[in-house]
Short mmCIF file of C-alpha atoms and ligand atoms in Angstrom, two decimals:
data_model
loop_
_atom_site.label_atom_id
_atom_site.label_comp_id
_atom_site.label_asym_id
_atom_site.label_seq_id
_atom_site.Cartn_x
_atom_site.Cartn_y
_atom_site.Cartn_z
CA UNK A 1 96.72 272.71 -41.72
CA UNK A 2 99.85 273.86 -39.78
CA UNK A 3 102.73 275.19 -41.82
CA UNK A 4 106.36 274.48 -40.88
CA UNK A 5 109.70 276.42 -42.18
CA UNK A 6 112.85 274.51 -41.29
CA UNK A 7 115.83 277.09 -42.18
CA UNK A 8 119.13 275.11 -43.20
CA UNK A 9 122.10 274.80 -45.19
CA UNK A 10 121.32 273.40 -48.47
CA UNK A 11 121.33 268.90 -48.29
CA UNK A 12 120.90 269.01 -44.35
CA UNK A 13 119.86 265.43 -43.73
CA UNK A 14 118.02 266.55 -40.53
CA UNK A 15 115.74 268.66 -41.93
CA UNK A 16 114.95 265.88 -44.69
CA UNK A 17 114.37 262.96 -41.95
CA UNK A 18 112.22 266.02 -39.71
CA UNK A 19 110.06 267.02 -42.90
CA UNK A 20 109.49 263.46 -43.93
CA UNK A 21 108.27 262.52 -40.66
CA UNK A 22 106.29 265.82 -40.31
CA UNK A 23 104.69 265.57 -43.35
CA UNK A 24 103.94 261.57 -43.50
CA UNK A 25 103.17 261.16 -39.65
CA UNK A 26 101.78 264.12 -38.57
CA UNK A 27 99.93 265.83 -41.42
CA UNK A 28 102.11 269.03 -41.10
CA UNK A 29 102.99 271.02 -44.17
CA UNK A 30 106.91 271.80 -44.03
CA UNK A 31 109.19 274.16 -46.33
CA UNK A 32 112.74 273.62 -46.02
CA UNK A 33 114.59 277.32 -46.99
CA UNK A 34 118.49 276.78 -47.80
CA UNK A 35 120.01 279.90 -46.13
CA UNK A 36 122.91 279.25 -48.15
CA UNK A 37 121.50 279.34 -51.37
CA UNK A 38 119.79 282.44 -51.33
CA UNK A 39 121.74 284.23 -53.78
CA UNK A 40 120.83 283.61 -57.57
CA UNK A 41 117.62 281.54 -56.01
CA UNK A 42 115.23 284.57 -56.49
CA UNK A 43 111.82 284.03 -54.68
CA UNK A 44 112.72 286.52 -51.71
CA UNK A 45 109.81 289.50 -51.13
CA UNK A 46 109.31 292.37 -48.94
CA UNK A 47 107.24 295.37 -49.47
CA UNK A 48 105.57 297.77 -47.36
CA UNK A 49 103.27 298.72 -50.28
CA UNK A 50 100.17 296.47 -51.55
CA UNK A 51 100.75 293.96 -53.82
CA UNK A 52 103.43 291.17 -52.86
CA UNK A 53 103.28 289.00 -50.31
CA UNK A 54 106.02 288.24 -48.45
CA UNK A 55 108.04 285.02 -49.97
CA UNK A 56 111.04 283.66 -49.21
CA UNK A 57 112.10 280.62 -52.09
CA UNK A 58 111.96 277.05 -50.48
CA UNK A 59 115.21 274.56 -51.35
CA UNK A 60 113.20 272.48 -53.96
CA UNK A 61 112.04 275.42 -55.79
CA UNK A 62 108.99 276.68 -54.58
CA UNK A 63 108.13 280.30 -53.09
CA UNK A 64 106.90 280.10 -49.72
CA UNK A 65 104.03 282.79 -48.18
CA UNK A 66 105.96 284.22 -44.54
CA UNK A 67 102.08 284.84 -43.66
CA UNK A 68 101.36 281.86 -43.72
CA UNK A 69 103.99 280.16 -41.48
CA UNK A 70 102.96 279.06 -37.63
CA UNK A 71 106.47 277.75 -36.91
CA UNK A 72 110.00 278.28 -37.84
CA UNK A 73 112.72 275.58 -36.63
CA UNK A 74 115.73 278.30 -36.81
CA UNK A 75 118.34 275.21 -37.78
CA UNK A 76 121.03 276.94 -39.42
CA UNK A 77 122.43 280.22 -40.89
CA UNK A 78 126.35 279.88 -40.71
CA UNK A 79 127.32 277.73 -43.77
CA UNK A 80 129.64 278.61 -46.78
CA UNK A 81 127.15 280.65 -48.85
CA UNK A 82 127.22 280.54 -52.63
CA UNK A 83 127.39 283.70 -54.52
CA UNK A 84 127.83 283.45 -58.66
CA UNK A 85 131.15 283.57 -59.80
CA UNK A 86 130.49 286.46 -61.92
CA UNK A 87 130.39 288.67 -58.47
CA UNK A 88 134.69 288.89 -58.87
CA UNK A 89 135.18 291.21 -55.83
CA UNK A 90 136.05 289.67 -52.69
CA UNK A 91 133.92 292.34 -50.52
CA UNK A 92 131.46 292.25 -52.85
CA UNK A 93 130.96 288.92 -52.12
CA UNK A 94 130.64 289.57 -48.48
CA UNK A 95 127.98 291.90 -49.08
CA UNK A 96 126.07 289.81 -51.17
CA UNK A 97 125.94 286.77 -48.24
CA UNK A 98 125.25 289.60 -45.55
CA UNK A 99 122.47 291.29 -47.41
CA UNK A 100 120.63 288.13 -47.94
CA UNK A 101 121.25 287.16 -44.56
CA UNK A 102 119.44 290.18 -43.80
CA UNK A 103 116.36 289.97 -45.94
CA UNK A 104 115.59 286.58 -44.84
CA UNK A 105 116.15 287.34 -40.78
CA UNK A 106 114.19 291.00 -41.97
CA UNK A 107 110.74 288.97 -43.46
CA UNK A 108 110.88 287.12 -40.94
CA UNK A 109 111.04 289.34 -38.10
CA UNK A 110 108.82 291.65 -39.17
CA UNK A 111 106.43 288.85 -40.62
CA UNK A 112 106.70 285.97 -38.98
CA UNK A 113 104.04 285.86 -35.46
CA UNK A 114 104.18 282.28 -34.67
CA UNK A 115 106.76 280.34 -32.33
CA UNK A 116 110.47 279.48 -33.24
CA UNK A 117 112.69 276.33 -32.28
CA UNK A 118 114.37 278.90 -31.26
CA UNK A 119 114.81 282.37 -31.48
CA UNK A 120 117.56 283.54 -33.94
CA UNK A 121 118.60 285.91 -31.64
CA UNK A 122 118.58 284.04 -28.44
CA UNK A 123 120.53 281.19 -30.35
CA UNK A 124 123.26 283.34 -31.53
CA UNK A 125 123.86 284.56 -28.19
CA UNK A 126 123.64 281.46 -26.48
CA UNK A 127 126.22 279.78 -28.54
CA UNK A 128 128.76 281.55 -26.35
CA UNK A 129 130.82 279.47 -24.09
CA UNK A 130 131.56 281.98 -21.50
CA UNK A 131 128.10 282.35 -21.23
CA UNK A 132 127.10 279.27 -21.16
CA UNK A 133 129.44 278.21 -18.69
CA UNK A 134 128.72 280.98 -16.46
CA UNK A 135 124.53 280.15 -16.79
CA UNK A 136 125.30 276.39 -16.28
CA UNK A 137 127.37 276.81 -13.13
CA UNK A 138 124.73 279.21 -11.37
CA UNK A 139 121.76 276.61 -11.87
CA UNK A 140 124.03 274.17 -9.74
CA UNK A 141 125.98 272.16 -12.85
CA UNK A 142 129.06 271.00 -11.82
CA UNK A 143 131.36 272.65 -14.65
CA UNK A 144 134.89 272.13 -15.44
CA UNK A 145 137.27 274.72 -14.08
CA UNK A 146 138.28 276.89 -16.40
CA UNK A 147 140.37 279.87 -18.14
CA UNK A 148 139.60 281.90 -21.00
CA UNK A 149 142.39 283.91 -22.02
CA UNK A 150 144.66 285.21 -23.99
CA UNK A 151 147.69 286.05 -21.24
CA UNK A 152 150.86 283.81 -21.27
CA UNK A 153 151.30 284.28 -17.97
CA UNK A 154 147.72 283.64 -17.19
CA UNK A 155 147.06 280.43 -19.36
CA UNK A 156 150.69 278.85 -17.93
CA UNK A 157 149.45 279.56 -14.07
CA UNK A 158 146.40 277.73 -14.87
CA UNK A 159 148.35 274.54 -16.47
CA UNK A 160 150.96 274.38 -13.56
CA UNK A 161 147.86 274.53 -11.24
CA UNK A 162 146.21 271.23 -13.20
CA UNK A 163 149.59 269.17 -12.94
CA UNK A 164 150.88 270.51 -16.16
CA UNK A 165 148.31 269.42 -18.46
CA UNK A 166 145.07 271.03 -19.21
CA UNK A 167 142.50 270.87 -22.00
CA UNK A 168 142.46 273.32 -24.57
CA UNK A 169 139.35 274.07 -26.80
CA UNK A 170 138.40 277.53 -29.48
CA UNK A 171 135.76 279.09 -27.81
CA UNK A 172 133.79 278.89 -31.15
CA UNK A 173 134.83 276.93 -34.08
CA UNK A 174 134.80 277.14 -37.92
CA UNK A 175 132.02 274.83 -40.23
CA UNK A 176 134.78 272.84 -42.32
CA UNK A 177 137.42 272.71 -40.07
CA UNK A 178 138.17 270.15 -37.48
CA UNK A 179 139.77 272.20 -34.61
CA UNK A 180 139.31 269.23 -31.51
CA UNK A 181 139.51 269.80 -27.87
CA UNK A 182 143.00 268.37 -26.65
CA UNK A 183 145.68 268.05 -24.87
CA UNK A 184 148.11 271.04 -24.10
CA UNK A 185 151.08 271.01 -21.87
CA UNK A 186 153.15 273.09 -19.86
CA UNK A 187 156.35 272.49 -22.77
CA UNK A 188 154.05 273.15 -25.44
CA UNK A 189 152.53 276.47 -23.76
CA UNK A 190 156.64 278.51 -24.07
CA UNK A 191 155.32 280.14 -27.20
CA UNK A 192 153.85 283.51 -26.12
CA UNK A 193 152.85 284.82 -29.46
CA UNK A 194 150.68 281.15 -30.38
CA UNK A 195 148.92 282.30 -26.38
CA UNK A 196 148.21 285.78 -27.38
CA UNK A 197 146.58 285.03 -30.83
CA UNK A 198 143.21 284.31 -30.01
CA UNK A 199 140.55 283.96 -26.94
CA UNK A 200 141.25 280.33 -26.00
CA UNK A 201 139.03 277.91 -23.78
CA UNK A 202 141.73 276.29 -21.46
CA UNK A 203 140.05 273.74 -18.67
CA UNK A 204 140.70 271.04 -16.37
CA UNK A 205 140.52 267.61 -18.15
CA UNK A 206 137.41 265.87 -16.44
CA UNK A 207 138.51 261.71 -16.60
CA UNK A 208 136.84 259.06 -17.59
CA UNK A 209 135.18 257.69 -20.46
CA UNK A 210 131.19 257.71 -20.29
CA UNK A 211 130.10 261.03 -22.06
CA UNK A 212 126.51 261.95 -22.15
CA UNK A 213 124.40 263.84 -25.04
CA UNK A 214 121.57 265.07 -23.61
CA UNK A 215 118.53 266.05 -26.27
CA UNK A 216 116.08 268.75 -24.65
CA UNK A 217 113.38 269.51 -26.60
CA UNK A 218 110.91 271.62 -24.44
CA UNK A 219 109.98 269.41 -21.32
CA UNK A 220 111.22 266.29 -23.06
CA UNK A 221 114.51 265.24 -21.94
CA UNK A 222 116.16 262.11 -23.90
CA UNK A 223 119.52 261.22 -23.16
CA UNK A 224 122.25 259.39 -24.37
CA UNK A 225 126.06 257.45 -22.98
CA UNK A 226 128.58 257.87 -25.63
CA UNK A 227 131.62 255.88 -24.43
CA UNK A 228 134.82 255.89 -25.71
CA UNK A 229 138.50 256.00 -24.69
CA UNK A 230 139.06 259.31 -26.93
CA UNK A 231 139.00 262.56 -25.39
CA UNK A 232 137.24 264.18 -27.75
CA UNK A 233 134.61 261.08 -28.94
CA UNK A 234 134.13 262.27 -32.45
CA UNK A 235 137.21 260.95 -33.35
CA UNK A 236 136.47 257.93 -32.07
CA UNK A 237 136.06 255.00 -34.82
CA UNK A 238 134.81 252.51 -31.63
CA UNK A 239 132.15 254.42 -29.51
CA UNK A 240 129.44 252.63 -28.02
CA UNK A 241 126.04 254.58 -28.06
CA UNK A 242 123.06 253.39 -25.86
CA UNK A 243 119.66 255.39 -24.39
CA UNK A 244 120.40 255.87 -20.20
CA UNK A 245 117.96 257.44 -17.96
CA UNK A 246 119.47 260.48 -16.08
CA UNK A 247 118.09 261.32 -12.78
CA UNK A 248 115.33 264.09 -12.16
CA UNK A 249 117.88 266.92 -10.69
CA UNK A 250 120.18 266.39 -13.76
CA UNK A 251 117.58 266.77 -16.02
CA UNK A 252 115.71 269.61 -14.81
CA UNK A 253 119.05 271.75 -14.15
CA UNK A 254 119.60 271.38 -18.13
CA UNK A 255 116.05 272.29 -19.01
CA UNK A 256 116.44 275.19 -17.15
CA UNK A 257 119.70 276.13 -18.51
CA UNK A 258 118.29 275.72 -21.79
CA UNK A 259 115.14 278.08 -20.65
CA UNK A 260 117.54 281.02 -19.33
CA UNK A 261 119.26 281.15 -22.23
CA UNK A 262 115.78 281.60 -24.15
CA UNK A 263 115.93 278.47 -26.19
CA UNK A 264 113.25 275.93 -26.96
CA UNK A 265 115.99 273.05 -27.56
CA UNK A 266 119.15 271.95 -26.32
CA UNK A 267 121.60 269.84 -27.37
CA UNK A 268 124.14 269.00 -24.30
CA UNK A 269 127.41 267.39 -24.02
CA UNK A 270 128.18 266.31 -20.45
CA UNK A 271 130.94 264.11 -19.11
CA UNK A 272 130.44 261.47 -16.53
CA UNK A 273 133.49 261.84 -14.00
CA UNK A 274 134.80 258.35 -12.99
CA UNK A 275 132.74 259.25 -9.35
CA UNK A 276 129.39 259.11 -11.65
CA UNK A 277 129.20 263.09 -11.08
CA UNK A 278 127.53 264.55 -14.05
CA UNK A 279 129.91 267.49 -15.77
CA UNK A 280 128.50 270.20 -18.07
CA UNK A 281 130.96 270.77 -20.73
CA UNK A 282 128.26 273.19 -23.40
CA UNK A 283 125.25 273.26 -24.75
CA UNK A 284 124.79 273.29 -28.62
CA UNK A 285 121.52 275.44 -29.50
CA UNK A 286 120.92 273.46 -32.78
CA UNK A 287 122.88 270.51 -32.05
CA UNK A 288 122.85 266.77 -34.17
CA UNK A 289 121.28 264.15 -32.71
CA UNK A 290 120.17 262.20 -35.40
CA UNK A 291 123.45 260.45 -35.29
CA UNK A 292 122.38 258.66 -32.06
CA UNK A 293 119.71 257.29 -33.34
CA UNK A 294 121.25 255.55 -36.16
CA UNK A 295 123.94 254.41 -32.96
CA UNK A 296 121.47 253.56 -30.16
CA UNK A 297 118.03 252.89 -32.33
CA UNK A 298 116.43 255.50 -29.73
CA UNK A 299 113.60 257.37 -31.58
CA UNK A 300 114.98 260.64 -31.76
CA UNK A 301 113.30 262.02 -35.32
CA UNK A 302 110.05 260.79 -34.08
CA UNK A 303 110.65 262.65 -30.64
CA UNK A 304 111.71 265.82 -32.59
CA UNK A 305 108.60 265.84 -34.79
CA UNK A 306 106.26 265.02 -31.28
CA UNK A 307 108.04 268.23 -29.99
CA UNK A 308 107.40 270.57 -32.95
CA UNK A 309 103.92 269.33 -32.90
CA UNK A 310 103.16 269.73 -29.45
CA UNK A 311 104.57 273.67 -29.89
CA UNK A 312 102.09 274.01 -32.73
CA UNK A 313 99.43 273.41 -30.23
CA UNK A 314 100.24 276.32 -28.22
CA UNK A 315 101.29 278.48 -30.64
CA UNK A 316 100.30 281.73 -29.10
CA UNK A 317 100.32 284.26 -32.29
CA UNK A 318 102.76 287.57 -31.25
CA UNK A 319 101.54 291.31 -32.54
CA UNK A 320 103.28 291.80 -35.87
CA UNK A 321 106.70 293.87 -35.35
N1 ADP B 401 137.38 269.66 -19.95
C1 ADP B 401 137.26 268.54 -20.67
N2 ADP B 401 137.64 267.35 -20.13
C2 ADP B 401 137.52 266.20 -20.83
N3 ADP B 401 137.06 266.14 -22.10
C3 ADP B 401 136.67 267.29 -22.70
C4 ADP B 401 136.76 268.54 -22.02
N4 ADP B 401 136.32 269.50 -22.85
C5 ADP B 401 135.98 268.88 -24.00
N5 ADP B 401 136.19 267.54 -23.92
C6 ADP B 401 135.91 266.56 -24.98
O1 ADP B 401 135.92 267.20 -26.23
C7 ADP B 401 134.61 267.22 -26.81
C8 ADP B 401 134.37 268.56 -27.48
O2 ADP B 401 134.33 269.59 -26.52
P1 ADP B 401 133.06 270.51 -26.33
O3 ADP B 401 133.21 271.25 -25.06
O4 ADP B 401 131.82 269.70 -26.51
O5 ADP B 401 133.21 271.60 -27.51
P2 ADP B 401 132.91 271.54 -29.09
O6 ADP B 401 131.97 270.36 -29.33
O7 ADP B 401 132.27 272.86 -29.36
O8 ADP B 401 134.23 271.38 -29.73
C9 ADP B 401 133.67 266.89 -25.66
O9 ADP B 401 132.49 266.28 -26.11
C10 ADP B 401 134.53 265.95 -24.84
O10 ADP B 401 134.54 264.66 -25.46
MG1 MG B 402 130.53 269.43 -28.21
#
């Protein structure tokens, strides 16, 4: 019997709905691991000497064998980690979340040999818009033009160049906070010091209203038109979400994004220009998508589990680090 570790932040409904279907459809054995909740949980075991095994402690309790793992879905590392109150010292604290952080990306690099959805590595570096953009452009997307910067002069050229008015997104983002993509014009871009705080993601606005969410897992490509008359359509309260069938050359330029920047998955978010022409705007590495299936009925748990069991059948075990 196959065994699955999802890696999460402690309650993630995704991994629940994936596990249950996993488990109950498919026959596949699946640990969920809160990455969060590692300190005070106990369970986690390395040694280069005989005796223990290698464990890390599963979110309902349990101590899970790394031996004995064939696949890891690499969901999520980047919460709010809990630490006991009774560690006072604010770097203390630090240390505590980055150690653990450590030992579980440690046991499993050195003792994991299976296949990840995706690479820890591979994700963290992908999640980089600059990157992405750059990647995405040379496979033949159509991307927004845009200017990363941090240069007054620089970031008002680029607004007077778009009629005034530009887009203006962080180029990463903070779990808790809801920083939008919006609006920014020429008047409200006099401030130099608010310019020169931080790396900011300034871009043309691409019209319309017809976004796309594009799910690639491996070969599988299931899409999704989100429209709405918000720019940014997660602040929409009145979105319409329904399955759409994107053409070949679309499709296949976004698995191979998603293949250059060494992932398994890809969540997309495109924008449909007015014209029909498809826009890459990024690429989320461990993006949500069960959200569209509760707004469109389109089966995308099922298609999720399909995907992690079709990379179970070709796991290819790696040499031990
Ligand atoms: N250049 C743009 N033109 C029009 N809408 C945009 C643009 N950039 C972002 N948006 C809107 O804002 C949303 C969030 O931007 P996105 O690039 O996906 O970054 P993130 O999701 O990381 O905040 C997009 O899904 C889209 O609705
Ligand atoms: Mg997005």
């Amino acid at each position: 019997m196959s065994t699955v570790a999802i890696i999460t932040l402690a309650g993630d409904l995704h991994a629940r709905v994936i596990r249950r279907q996993l488990q109950e459809v498919h026959g596949v054995e699946v640990a969920v691991v809160a990455s969060d909740t590692l300190s005070a949980a106990g369970g986690l075991t390395w040694s280069n000497v005989a005796g223990p095994a290698p464990t890390l402690p599963t979110e309902d309790g349990g101590v899970l064998d790394v031996a004995d793992l064939d696949l890891v879905w690499w969901r999520r590392c980047h919460g709010r980690p809990t630490v006991p109150d009774a560690v006072t010292d604010p770097q203390m604290r630090k240390l505590v979340v980055k150690d653990n952080r450590a030992g579980l990306r440690g046991l499993l690099l050195a003792g994991f040999t299976g296949t990840w959805i995706s690479d820890p590595y591979a994700t963290e570096r992908a999640q980089n818009k600059i990157l992405q953009l750059s990647v995405a452009r040379r496979l033949g997307l159509t991307v927004p033009r845009t200017l990363v910067s941090t240069d007054p002069a620089a970031v008002r050229d680029f607004a007077r160049a778009h009629g005034g008015t530009v887009i203006a997104k962080t180029m990463t983002g903070l779990l808790g906070t809801s920083l939008e993509a919006g609006r920014v014009t020429l008047e409200s871009l006099r401030d130099d010091d608010e310019i020169t705080v931080s790396a900011t993601v300034y871009q043309e606005e691409v019209p319309g209203t017809d976004h796309l969410r594009v799910m690639v897992f491996g070969d599988a490509v299931h899409a999704a038109r989100i429209r709405s008359g918000e720019l940014d359509w997660r602040l929409a309260g009145d979105m319409e979400v329904e399955p759409v069938a994107i053409d070949e050359r679309l499709a296949d330029r976004l698995r191979r994004v998603t293949v250059r920047l060494g992932l398994r998955m890809g969540v997309f978010d495109v924008k449909l220009r007015p014209d029909g022409e498809p826009v890459f705007l990024e690429v989320n590495p461990q993006g949500q998508f069960l959200f569209v299936e509760g707004m469109s009925d389109m089966p995308l748990g099922e298609a999720f589990a399909q995907f992690v069991v079709d990379e179970l059948a070709r796991v290819h075990r790696r040499v031990p680090a």
